[in-house]
Short mmCIF file of C-alpha atoms and ligand atoms in Angstrom, two decimals:
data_model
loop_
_atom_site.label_atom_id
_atom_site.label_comp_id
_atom_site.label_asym_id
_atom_site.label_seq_id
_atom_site.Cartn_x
_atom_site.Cartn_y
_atom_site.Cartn_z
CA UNK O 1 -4.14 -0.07 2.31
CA UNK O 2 -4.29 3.65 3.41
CA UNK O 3 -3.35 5.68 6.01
CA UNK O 4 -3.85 8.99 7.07
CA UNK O 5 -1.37 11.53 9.18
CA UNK O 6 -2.33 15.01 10.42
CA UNK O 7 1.45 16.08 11.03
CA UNK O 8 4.59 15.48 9.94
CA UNK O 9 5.27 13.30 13.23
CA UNK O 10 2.36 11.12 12.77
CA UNK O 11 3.98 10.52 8.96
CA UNK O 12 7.48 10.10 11.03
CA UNK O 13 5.73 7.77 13.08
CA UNK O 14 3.94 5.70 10.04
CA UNK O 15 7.92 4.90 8.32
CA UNK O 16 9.26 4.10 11.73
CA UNK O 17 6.60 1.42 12.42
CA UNK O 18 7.99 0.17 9.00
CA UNK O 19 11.34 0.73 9.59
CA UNK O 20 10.96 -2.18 12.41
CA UNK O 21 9.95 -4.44 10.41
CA UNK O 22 12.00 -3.91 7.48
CA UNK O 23 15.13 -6.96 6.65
CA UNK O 24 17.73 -6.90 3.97
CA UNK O 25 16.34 -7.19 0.68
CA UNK O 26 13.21 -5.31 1.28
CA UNK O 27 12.28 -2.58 -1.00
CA UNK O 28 10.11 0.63 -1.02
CA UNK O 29 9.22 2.87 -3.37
CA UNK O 30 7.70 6.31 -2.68
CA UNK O 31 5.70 8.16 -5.26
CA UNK O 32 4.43 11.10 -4.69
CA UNK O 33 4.54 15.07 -5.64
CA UNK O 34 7.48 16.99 -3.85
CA UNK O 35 6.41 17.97 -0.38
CA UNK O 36 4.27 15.00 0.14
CA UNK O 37 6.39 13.58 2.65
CA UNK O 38 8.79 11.17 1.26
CA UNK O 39 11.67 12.06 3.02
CA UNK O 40 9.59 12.95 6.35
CA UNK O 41 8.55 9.28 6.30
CA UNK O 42 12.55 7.95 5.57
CA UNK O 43 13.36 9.56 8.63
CA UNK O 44 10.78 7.60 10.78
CA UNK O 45 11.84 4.15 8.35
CA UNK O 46 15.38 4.98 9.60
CA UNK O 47 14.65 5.49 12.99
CA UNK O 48 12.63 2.47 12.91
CA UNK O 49 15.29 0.03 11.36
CA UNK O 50 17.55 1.79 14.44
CA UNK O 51 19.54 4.52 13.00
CA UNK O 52 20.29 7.07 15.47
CA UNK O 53 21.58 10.04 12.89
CA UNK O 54 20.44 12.90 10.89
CA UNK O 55 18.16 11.95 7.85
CA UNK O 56 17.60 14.60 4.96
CA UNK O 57 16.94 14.46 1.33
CA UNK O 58 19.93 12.99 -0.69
CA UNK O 59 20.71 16.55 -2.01
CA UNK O 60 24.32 15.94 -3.47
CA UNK O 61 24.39 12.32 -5.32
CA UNK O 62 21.39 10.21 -5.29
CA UNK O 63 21.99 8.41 -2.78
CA UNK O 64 22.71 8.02 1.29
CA UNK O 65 23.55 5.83 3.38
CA UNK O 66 21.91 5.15 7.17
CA UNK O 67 24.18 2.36 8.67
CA UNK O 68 22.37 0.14 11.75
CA UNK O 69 23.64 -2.31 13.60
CA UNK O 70 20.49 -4.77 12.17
CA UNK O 71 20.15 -3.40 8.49
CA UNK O 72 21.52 -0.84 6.37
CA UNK O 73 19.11 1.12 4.65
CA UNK O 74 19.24 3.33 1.38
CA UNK O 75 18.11 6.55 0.90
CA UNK O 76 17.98 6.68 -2.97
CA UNK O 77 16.51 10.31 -4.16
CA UNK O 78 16.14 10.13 -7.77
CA UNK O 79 14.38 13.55 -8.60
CA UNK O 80 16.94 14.79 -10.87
CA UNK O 81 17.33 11.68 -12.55
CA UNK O 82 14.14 12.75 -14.11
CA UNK O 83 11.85 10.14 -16.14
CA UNK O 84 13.03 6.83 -17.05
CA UNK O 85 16.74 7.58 -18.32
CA UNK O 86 17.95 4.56 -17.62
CA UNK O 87 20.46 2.34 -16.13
CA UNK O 88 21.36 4.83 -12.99
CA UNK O 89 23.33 1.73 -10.84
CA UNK O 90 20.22 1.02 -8.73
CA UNK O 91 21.20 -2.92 -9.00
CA UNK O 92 24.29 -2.15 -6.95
CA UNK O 93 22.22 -0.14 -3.99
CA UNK O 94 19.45 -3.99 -4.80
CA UNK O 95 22.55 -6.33 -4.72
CA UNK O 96 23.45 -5.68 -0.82
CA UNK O 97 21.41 -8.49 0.85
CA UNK O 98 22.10 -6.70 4.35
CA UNK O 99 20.57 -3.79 2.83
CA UNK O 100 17.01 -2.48 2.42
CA UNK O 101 16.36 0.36 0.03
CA UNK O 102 13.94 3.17 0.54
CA UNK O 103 13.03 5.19 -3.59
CA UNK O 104 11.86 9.06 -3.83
CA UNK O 105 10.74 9.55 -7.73
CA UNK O 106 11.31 5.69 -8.30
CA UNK O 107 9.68 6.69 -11.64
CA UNK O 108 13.00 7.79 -12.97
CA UNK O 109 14.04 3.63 -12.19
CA UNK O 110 11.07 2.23 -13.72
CA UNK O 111 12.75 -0.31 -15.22
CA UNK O 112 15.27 -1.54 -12.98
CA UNK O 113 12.81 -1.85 -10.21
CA UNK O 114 12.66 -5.47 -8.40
CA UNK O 115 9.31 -6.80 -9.33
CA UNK O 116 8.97 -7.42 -5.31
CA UNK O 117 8.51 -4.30 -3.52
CA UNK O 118 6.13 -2.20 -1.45
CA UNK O 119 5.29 0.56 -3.41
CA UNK O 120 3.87 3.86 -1.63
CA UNK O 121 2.03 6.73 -2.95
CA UNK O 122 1.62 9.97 -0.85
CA UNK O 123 -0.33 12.93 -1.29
CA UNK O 124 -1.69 16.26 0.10
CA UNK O 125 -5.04 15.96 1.73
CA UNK O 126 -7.21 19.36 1.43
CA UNK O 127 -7.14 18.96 5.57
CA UNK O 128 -3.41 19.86 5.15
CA UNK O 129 -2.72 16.20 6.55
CA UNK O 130 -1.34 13.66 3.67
CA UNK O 131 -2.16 10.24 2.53
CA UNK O 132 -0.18 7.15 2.09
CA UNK O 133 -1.94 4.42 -0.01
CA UNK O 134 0.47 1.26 -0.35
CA UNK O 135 0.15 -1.15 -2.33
CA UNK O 136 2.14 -5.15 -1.96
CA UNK O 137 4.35 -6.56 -4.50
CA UNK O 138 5.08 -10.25 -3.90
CA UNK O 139 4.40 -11.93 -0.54
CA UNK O 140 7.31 -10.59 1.69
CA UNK O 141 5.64 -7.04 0.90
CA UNK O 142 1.83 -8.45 1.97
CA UNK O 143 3.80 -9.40 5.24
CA UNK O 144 5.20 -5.91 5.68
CA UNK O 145 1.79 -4.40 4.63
CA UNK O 146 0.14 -6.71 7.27
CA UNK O 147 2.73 -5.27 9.63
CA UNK O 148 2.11 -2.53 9.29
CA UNK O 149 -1.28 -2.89 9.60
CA UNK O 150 -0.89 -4.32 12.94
CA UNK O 151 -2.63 -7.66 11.52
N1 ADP I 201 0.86 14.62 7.65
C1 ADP I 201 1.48 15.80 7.46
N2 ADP I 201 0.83 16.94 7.67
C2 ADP I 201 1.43 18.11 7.44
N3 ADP I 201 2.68 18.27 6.98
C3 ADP I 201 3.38 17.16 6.74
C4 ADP I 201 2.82 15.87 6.97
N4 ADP I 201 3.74 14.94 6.64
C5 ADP I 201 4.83 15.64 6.23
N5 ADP I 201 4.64 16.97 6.29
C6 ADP I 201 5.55 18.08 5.95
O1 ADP I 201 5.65 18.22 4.56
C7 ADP I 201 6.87 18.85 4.23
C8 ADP I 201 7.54 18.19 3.06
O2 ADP I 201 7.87 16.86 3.42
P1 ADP I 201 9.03 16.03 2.73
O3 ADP I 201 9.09 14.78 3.52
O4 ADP I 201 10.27 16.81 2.58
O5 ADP I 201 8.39 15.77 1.28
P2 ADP I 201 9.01 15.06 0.00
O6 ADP I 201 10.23 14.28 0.42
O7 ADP I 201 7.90 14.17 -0.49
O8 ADP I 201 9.31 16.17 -0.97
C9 ADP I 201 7.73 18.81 5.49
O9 ADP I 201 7.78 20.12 6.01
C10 ADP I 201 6.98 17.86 6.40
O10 ADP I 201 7.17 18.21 7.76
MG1 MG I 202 12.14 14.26 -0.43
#
């Protein structure tokens, strides 16, 4: 399923229809070249799951954390992990069933990632706009997909 946004709000506006919808166990991967708009579309996903604070790119640590009264969600940034080191603790950020967990560069995790996820790809359109192809991994991310698809 893909989308298309024109601005960086209508990209804010794509990850907090998600955000709504996502629950505690739910997982997203974002692929996508920097500047894509990753971390544009976290901020809408935590505004969405009812977060009411700033959102910006994990810059020191890998990780942050947006606490909501419904659902906690992870921010997990894994740029300078770089490609597929390894075992970098992602089960513990998984393990939090209250929690839903949002992946920049989820390539570095390849591995460790939950066979049951939404994964996202995102990339510059020559309009200037950007695209955001997802694709479902197990049912509950079909139901989020149809979500989000207003289906
Ligand atoms: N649809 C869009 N059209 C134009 N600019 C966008 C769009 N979506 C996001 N941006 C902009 O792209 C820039 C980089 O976005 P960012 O979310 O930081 O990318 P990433 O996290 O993938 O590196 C930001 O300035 C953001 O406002
Ligand atoms: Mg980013």
């Amino acid at each position: 399923m893909t989308f298309h946004t024109e601005t960086p709000e209508q990209t804010r506006r794509l990850g907090l229809r998600l955000g709504r919808l996502l629950r505690g166990g739910d997982v997203v991967c974002l692929y996508g070249n920097l500047g894509s708009g990753k971390t544009t579309f976290t901020q809408g996903a935590a505004k969405g799951a009812g977060f009411r604070g700033r959102v910006v790119s994990p810059t020191f640590g890998l990780a942050r954390q947006y606490r909501a009264r419904r659902l906690t969600l992870y921010h997990l940034d894994l740029y300078r992990v770089g490609e597929d080191t390894g075992d970098i603790g992602l089960e513990e950020f998984l393990r939090d069933p209250r929690a839903a967990c949002l992946i920049e560069w989820p390539e570095a995790a390849k591995a460790y990632l939950p066979p049951e996820r939404l994964d996202a790809r995102l990339s510059h359109r020559r309009s200037g706009g950007r695209t955001l192809t997802f694709k479902a991994r197990g049912g509950r991310a079909s139901r989020l997909l149809r979500g989000l698809s207003g289906r």
